[in-house]
Coordinates of C-alpha atoms in Angstrom, one line a residue:
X243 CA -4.4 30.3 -16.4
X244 CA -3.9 29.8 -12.6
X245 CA -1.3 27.9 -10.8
X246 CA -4.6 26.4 -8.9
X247 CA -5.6 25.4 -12.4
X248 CA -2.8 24.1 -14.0
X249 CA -2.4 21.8 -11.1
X250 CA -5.9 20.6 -11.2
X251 CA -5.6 19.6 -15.1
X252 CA -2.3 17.7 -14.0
X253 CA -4.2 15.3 -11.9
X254 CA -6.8 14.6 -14.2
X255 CA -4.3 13.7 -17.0
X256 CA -2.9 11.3 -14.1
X257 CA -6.5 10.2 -14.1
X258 CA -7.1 9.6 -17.3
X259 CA -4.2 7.6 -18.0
X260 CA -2.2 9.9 -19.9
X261 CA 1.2 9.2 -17.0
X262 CA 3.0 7.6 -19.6
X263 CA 2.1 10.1 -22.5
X264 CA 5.6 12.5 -23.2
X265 CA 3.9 15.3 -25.2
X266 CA 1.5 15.7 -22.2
X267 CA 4.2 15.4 -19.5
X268 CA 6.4 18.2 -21.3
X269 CA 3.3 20.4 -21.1
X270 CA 2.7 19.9 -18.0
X271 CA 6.8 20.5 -17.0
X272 CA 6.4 24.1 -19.2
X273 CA 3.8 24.9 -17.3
X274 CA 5.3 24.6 -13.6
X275 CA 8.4 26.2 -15.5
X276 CA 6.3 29.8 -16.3
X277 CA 4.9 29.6 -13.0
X278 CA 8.5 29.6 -11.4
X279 CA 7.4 26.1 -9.2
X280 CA 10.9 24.4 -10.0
X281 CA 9.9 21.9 -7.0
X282 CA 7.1 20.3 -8.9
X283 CA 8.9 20.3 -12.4
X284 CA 11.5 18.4 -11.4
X285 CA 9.4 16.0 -9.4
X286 CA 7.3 15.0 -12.2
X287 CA 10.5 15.3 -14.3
X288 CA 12.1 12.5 -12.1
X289 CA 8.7 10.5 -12.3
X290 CA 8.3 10.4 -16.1
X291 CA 8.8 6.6 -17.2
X292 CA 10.2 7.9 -20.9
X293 CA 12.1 11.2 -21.3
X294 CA 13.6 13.3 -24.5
X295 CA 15.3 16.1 -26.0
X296 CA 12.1 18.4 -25.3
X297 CA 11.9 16.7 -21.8
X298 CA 15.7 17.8 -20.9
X299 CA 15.7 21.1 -22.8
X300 CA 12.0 22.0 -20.8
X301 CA 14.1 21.3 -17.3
X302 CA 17.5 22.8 -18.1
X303 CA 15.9 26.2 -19.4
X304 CA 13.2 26.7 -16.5
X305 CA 16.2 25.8 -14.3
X306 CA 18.7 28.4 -15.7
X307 CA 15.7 31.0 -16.1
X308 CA 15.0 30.7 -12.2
X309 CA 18.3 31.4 -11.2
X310 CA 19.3 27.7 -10.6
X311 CA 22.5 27.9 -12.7
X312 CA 24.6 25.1 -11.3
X313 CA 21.7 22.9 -11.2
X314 CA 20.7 23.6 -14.7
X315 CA 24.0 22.9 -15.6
X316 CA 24.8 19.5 -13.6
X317 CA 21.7 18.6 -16.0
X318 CA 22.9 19.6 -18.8
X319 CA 25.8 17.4 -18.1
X320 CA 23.5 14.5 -17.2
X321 CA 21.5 14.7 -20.2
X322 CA 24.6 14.1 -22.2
X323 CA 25.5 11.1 -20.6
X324 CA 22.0 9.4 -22.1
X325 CA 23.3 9.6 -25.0
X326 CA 21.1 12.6 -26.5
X327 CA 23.0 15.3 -28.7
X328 CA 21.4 19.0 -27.4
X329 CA 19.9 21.4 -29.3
X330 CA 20.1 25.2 -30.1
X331 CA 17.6 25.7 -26.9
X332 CA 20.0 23.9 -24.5
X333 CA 23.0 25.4 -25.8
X334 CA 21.8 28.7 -25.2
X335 CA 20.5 28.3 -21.9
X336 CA 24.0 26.8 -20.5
X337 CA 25.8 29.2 -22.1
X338 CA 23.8 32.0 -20.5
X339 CA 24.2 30.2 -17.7
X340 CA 28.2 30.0 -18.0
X341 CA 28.1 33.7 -18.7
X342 CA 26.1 34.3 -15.4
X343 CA 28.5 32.6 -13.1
X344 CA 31.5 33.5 -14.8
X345 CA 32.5 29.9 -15.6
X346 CA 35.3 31.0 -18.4
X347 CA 36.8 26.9 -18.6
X348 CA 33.6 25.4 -18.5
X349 CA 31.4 27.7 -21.3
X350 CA 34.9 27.0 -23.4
X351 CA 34.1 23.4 -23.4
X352 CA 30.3 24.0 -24.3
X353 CA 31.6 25.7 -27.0
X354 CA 34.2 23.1 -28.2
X355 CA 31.0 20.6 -27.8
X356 CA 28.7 23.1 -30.2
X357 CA 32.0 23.4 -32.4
X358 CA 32.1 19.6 -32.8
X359 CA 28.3 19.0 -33.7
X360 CA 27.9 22.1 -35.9
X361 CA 26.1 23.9 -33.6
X362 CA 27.9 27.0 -33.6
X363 CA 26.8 28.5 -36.5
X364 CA 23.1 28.5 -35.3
X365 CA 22.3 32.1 -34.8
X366 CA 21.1 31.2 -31.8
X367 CA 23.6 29.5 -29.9
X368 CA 26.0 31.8 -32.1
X369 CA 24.6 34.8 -30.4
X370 CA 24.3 32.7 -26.8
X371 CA 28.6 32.1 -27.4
X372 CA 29.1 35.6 -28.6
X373 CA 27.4 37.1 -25.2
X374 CA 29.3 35.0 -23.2
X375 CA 32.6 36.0 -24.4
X376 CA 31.8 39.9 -24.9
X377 CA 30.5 39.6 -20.9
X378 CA 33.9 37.5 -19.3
X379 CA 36.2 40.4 -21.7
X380 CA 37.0 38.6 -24.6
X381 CA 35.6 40.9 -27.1
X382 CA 38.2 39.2 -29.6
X383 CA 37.0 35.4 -29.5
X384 CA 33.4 37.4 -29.5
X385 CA 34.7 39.0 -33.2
X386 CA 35.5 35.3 -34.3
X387 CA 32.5 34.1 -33.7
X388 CA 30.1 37.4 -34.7
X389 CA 32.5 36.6 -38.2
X390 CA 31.6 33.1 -38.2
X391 CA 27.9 33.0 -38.0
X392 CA 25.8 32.2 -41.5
X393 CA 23.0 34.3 -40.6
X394 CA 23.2 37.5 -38.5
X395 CA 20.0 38.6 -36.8
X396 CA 19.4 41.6 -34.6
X397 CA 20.3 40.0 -31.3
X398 CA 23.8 39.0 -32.6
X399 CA 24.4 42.9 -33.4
X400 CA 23.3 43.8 -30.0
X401 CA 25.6 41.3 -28.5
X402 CA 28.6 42.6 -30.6
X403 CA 27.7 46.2 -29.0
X404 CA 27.0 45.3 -25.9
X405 CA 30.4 43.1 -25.6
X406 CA 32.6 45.8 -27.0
X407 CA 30.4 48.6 -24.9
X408 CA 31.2 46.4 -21.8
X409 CA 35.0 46.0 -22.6
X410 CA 35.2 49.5 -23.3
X411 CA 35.3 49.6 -26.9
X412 CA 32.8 52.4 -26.8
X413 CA 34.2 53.9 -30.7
X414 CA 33.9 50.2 -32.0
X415 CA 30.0 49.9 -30.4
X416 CA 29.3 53.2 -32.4
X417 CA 31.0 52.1 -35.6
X418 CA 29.1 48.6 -35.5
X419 CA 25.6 50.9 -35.4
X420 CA 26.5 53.0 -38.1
X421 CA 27.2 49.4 -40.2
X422 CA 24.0 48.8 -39.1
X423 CA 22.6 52.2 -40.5
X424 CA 24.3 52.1 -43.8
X425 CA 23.0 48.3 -44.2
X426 CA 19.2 49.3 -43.1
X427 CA 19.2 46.9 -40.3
X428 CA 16.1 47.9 -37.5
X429 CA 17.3 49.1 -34.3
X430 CA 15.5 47.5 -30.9
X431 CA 15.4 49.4 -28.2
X432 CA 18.5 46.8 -26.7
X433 CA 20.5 48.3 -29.8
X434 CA 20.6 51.6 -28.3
X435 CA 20.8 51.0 -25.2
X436 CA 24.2 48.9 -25.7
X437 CA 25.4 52.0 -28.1
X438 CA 24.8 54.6 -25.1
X439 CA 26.5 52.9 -22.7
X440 CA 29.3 53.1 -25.2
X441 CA 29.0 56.5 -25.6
X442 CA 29.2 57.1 -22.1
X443 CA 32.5 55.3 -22.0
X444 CA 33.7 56.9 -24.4
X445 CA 32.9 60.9 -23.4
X446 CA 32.1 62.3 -26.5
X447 CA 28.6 64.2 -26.0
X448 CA 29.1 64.8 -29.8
X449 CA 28.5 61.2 -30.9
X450 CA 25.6 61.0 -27.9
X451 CA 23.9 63.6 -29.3
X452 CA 24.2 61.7 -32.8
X453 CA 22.6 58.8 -31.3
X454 CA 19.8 60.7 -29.6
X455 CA 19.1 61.8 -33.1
X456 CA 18.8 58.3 -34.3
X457 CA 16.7 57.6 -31.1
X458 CA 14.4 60.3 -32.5
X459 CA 14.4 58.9 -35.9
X460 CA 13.8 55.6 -35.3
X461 CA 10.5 56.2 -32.8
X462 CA 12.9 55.3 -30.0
X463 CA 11.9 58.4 -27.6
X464 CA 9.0 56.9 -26.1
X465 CA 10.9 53.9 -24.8
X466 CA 11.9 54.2 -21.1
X467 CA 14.6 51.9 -21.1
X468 CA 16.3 53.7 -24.2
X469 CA 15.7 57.2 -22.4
X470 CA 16.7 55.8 -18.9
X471 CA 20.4 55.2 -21.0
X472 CA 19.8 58.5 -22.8
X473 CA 20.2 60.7 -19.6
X474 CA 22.8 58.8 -17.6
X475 CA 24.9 59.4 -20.8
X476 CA 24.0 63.1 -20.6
X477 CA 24.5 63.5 -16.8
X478 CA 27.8 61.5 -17.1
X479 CA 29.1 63.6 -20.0
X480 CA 28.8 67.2 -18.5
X481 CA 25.4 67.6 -20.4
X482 CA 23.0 68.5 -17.3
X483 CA 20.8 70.5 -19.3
X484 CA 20.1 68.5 -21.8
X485 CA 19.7 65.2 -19.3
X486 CA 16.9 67.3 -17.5
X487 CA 15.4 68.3 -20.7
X488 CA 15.3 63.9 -21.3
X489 CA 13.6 63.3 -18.1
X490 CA 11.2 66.1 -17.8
X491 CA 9.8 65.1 -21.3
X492 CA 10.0 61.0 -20.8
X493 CA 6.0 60.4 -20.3
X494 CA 6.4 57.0 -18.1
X495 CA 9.2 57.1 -15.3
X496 CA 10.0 54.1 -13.3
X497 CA 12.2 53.4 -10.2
X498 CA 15.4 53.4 -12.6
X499 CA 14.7 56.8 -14.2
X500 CA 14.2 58.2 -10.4
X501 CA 18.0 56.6 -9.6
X502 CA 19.6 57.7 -12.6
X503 CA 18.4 61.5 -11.7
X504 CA 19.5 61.0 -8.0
X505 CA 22.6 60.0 -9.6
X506 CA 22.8 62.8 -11.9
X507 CA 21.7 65.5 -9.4
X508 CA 24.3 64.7 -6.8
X509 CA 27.0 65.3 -9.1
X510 CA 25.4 69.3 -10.0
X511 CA 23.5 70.0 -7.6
X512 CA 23.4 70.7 -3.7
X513 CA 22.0 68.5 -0.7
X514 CA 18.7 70.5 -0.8
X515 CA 18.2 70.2 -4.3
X516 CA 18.2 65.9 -4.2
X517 CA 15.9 66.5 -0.9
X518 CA 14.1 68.3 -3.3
X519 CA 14.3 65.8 -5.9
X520 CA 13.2 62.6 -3.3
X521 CA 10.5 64.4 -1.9
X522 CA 8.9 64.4 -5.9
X523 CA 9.8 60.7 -6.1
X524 CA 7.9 59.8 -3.2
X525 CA 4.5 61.9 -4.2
X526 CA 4.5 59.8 -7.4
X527 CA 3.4 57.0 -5.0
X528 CA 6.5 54.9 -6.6
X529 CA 8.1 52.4 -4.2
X530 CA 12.4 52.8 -3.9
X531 CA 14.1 50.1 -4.1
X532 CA 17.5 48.7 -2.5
X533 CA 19.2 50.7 -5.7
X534 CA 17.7 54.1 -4.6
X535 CA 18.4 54.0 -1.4
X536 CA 22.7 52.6 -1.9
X537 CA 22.6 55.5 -4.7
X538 CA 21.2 58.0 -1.8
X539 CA 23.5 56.9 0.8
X540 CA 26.7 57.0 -1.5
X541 CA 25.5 60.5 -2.5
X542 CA 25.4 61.9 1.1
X543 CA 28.6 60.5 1.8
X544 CA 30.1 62.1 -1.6
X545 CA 28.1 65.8 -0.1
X546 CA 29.4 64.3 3.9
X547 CA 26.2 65.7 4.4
X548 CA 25.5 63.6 7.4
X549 CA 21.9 65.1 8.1
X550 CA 20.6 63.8 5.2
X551 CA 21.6 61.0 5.5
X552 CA 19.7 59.8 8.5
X553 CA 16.6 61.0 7.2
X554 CA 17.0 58.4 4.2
X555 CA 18.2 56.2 6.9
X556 CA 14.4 56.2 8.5
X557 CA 13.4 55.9 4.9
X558 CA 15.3 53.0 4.4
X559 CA 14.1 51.6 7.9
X560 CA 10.3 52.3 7.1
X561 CA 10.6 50.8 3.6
X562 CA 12.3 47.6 5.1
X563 CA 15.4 48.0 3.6
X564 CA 18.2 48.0 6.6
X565 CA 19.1 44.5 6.4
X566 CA 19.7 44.5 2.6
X567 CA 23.2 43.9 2.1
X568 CA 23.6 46.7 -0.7
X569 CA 22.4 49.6 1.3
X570 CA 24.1 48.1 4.5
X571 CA 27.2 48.6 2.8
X572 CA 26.2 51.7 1.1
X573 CA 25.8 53.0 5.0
X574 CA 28.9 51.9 6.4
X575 CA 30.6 54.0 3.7
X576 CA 28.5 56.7 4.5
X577 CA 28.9 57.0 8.0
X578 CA 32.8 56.5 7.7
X579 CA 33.1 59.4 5.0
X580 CA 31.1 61.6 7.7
X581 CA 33.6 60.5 10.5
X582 CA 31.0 58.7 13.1
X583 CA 32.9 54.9 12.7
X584 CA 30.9 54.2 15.7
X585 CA 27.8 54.4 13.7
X586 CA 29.6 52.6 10.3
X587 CA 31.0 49.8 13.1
X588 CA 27.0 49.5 14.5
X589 CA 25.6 49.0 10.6
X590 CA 28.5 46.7 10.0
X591 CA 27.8 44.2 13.2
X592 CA 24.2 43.8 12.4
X593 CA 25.4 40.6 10.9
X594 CA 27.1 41.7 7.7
X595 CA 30.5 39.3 8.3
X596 CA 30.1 36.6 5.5
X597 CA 31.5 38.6 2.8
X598 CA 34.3 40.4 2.3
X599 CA 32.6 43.6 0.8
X600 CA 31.6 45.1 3.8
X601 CA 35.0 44.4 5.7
X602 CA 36.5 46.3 3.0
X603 CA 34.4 49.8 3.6
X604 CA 35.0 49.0 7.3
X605 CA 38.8 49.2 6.7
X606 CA 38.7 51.8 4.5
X607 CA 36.6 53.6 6.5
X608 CA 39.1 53.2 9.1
X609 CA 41.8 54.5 7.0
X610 CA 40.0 57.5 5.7
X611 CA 39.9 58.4 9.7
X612 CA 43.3 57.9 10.5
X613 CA 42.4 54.7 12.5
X614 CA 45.2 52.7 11.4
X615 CA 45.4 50.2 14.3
X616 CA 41.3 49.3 14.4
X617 CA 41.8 48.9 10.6
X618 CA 44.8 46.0 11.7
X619 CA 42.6 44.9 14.2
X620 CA 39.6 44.7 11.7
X621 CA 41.8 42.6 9.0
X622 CA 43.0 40.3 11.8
X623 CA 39.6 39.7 12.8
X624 CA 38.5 38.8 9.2
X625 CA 41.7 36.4 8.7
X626 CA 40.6 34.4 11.8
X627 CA 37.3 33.6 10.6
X628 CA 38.1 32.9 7.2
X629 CA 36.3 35.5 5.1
X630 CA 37.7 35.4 1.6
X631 CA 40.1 38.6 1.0
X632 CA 40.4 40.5 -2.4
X633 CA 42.4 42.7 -3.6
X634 CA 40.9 45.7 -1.9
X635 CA 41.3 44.4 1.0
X636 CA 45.5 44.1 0.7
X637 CA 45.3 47.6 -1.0
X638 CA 43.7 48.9 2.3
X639 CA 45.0 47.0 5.0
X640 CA 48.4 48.1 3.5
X641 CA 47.6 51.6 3.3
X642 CA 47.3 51.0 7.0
X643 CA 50.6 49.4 7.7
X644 CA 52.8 52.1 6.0
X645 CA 50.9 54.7 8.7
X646 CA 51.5 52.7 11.5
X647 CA 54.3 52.1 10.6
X648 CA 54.5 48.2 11.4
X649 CA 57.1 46.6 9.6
X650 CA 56.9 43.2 10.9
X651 CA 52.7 43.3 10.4
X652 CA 53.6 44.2 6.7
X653 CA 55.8 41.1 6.1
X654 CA 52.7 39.0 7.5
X655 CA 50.5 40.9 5.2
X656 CA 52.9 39.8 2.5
X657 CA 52.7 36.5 3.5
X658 CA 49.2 36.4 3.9
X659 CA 49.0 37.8 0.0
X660 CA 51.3 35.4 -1.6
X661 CA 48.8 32.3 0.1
X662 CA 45.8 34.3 -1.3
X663 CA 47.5 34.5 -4.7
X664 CA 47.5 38.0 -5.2
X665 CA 51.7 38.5 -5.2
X666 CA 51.4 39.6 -8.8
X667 CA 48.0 41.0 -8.9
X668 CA 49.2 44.9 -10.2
X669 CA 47.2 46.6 -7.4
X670 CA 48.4 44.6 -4.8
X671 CA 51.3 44.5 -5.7
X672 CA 52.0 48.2 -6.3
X673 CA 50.6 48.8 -2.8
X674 CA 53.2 46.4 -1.6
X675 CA 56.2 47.9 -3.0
X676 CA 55.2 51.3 -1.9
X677 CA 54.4 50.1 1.3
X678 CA 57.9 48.4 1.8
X679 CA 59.5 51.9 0.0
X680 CA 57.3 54.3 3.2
X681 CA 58.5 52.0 6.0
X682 CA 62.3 52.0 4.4
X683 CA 62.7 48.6 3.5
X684 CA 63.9 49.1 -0.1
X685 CA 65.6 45.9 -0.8
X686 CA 62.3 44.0 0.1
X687 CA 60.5 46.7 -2.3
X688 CA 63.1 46.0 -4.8
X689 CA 63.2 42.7 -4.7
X690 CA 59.3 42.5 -5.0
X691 CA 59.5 44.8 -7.7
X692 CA 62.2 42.5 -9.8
X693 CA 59.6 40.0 -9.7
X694 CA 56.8 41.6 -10.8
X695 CA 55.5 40.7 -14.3
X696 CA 53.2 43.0 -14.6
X697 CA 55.2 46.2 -14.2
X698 CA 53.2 49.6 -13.7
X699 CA 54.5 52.9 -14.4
X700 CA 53.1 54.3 -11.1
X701 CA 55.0 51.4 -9.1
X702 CA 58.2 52.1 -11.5
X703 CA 58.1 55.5 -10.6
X704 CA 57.9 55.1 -7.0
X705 CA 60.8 52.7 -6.7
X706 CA 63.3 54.8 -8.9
X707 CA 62.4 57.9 -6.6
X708 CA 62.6 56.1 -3.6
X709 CA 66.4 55.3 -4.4
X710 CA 67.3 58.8 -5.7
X711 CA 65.3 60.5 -2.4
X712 CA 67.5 58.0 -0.6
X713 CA 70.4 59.2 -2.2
X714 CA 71.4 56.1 -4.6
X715 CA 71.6 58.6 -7.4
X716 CA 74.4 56.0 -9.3
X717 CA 72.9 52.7 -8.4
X718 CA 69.3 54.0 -9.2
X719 CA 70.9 54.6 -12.6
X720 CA 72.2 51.4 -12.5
X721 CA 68.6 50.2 -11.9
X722 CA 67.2 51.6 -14.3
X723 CA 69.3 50.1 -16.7
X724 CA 68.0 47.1 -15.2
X725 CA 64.5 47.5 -15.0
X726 CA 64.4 49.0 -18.7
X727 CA 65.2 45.2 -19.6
X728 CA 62.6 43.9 -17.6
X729 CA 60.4 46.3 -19.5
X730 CA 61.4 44.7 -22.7
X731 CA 60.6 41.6 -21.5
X732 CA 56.8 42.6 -20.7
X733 CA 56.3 44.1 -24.2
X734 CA 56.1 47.9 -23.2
X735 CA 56.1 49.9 -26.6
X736 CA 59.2 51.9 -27.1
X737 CA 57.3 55.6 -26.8
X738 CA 56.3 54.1 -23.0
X739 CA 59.6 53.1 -22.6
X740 CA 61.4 56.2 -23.7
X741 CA 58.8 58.8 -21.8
X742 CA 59.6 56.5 -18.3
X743 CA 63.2 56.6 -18.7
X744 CA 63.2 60.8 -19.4
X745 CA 61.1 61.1 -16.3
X746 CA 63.6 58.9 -14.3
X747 CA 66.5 60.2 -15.4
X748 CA 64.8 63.7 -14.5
X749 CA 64.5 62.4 -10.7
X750 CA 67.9 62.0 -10.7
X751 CA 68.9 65.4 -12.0
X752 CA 66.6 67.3 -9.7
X753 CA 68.5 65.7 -6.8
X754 CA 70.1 68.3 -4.7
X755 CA 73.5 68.4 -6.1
X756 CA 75.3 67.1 -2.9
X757 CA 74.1 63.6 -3.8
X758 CA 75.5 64.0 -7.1
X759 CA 78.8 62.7 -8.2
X760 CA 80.8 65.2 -10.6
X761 CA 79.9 63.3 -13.6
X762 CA 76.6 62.4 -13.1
X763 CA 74.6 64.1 -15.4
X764 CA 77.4 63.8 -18.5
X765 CA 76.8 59.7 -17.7
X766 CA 73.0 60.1 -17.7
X767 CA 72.9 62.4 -21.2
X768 CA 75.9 60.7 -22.6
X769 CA 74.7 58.3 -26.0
X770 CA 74.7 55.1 -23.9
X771 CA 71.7 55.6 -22.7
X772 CA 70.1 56.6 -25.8
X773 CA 67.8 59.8 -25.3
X774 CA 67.4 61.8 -28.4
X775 CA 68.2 65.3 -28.2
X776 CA 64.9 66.7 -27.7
X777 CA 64.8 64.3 -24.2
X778 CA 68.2 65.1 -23.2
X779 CA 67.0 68.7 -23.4
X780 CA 64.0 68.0 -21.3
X781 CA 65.7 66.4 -18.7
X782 CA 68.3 69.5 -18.9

């Protein structure tokens, strides 16, 4: 059925009298909602004279399916205001749509709101809450409710993978397949798929070739999608052979097979081999896409194979894609890792300046070229016209400071980071201290350092060797001391604790001994500060 169609047998139920009829009107809202023509939906939506649950669920879900999330959303609210409890359709839909835009506080309350009705024992809104958890990282409210649920059907195992694949869990993905194995539960295609990621997190080509076994087994080799997973496991894991072997034998490639072998063959082989490889791509009479061409560029900035990458550049030009945002980016980096930041700073002003991804490879770029002042210059410029700054951004622009050398433009950075909210952000703030500890301000860098909550053992490092290269041998005992109870305090285990303080206490011994008092090393390996012998033999 046509759009041209559909619309015509909409005006002859307004011509036969059928305006007021719901079961009609919800047909007709389905109808615009397959068709993607959210316009129309919600116009006869708004005109209906008597609306329900069907009515609200029909708008919400063609909404949320068309990318609309916050107005799917704002009816979802609106449709609980009428008074009319939702069902397992509407829950699922907001929840998906919670997951999609990250909206952690707001797809808690949903959940409270399914809690309260009973709701969340439906496998279907069960599986909806489950997804959302496993995709915002918290695999461990995604256990309690995978535990929960009174019936568990395929797509509830696939989120459990999936969530614990995406959280890094890869041995837990692989251990809720082989439940699935010993129970005799059918694997989808989505099943392995989830599983391979896993695997590929978790680098063991021994357990990928199980699964590719299991592929084999369960008619799963004929499945591009599952063999698409397949081979980036393979390629990622050290198994080129066997990843070539995959993709020579898969009997319908698409785009994403193409991309995941450009990947692959960047890592192993040489510039003319993925020259090679595109010039195959393109006889297939396959169309790139954006992801082919951001793969390509980041590929021939990994090989700083600079010829190369202006021939993809015309590519890219021919097949429209210049102004895509992706492979704009994906050239800036490019061009900076081949040194020509006149050619990354051309790309960049094309009218990329709304977000703050691009500023970031333009500074790091920058950096990479020993440009510290244009990489000031470039941060100033984004502070004055507002873009939102992340993290990498502070990490970067930071980098730059401690080369330059600018102490005073450091402390405004600072300042700048603590209105951003990113003071305590780990990253951040380990570039901070070591910042502060390059440009010789080490009561700032201690200070910061004090304050931190989340203490890492690369920042700990760096400030205990920045005291003992300064020659604070006794007071960077005394520190240490100090910071061991801050450690506490952040529930460090005790191994963690232990192998930090050895290595600390071994910056202090391999001082040159002119910064050493007479003592020194009897007070470091004397019982008080509790190293076992085996440490206080190490640090000997």
């Amino acid at each position: 059925m046509s759009l041209t169609l559909g619309t015509q047998v909409h005006g002859h139920v307004m011509k036969l009298g059928f305006a007021e009829d719901i079961f009609s009107q919800n047909n007709l809202i389905k109808m615009y909602k397959k068709f993607g023509v959210l316009d129309d939906g919600f116009k006869l939506f708004d005109e209906m004279p008597y609306r329900n649950l069907v009515s609200w669920t029909l708008i919400i879900s063609g909404a949320i399916q068309l990318g609309h999330f916050e107005v799917g959303v704002e009816m979802f609210m609106e449709m609980t205001r009428t008074g009319l409890v939702p069902n397992e359709f509407a829950f699922g839909s907001v929840m998906k749509a919670c997951t999609s835009m990250g909206a952690s506080d707001f797809g808690s309350c949903v959940h409270c709101f399914a809690l309260k009705i009973g709701l969340e024992i439906n496998p279907f809104v069960g599986c909806s809450i489950l997804n959302f958890y496993a995709k915002l990282g918290d695999i461990v409210a995604g256990e309690r409710i995978f535990e929960g649920l009174n019936y568990v059907d395929i797509g509830c195992w696939n989120s459990m993978i999936g969530g614990y694949a995406q959280c890094g869990y890869g041995l837990e993905a692989v251990n809720i397949v082989s439940s699935m194995r010993w129970d005799r539960i059918t694997m989808d295609k989505f099943t392995f798929v989830n599983v391979l990621q896993g695997c590929t997190d978790l680098g063991d080509m021994d357990i990928g070739k199980q699964i590719h076994g299991l592929i084999l087994r369960s008619e799963m080799e004929f499945d591009t999608s599952v063999m698409n997973a397949l081979m980036h496991m393979y390629f990622e894991n050290g198994g080129r052979n066997s990843a070539w072997k995959v993709f020579r034998r898969m009997l319908n490639k698409d785009v994403v097979s193409w991309n995941t072998v450009f990947g692959g063959a960047c890592q192993y082989e040489d510039s003319g081999e993925v020259a090679r490889l595109y010039h195959e791509f393109i006889g297939t009479g396959m169309r790139p896409n954006y992801v082919t061409f951001s793969g390509l560029f980041r590929r021939c900035a990994q090989l700083c194979d600079l010829n190369l990458g202006l021939q993809f550049f015309c590519h890219a030009l021919c097949f429209g894609f210049f102004n895509e945002y992706t492979v704009a980016c994906s050239l800036i980096n490019m061009f900076a890792q081949c040194g020509t930041m006149e050619m990354a700073c051309l790309v960049f002003e094309s009218g990329l300046l709304t977000d703050i991804t691009p500023w970031n490879e333009l500074i790091s770029g920058h950096n990479l070229n020993y440009h510290e002042i244009e990489a000031l210059q470039i941060f100033c410029k984004l502070w004055e016209l507002g873009v939102e700054a992340n993290e990498f951004t502070f990490c970067s622009i930071l980098e730059s400071c401690s080369r330059s050398e600018d102490w005073q433009m450091c402390r405004q950075i600072h300042a700048a980071i603590i209105k951003s909210g990113f003071v305590y952000q780990g990253y951040v703030c380990n570039s901070l201290v070591e910042c502060y500890i390059k440009l010789g301000l080490l009561d700032e860098s201690f200070k910061l350092f004090c304050c931190n909550e989340k203490l890492d053992i690369a920042c700990w490092g760096m400030m205990v060797s920045a005291l003992v290269h300064q020659g604070y041998s006794c007071e960077a005992i005394s520190r240490i001391n100090r910071i061991l109870i801050l450690l506490e305090k952040n529930f460090l285990t005790s191994i963690v604790q232990q192998k930090m303080k050895v290595f600390s206490y071994c910056f202090v011994l391999l001082q040159p001994a002119k910064y050493q008092p007479p003592d020194l090393v009897f007070q470091v390996l004397n019982s008080g500060y509790k190293l076992g012998r085996g440490q206080q033999l190490f640090c000997i």
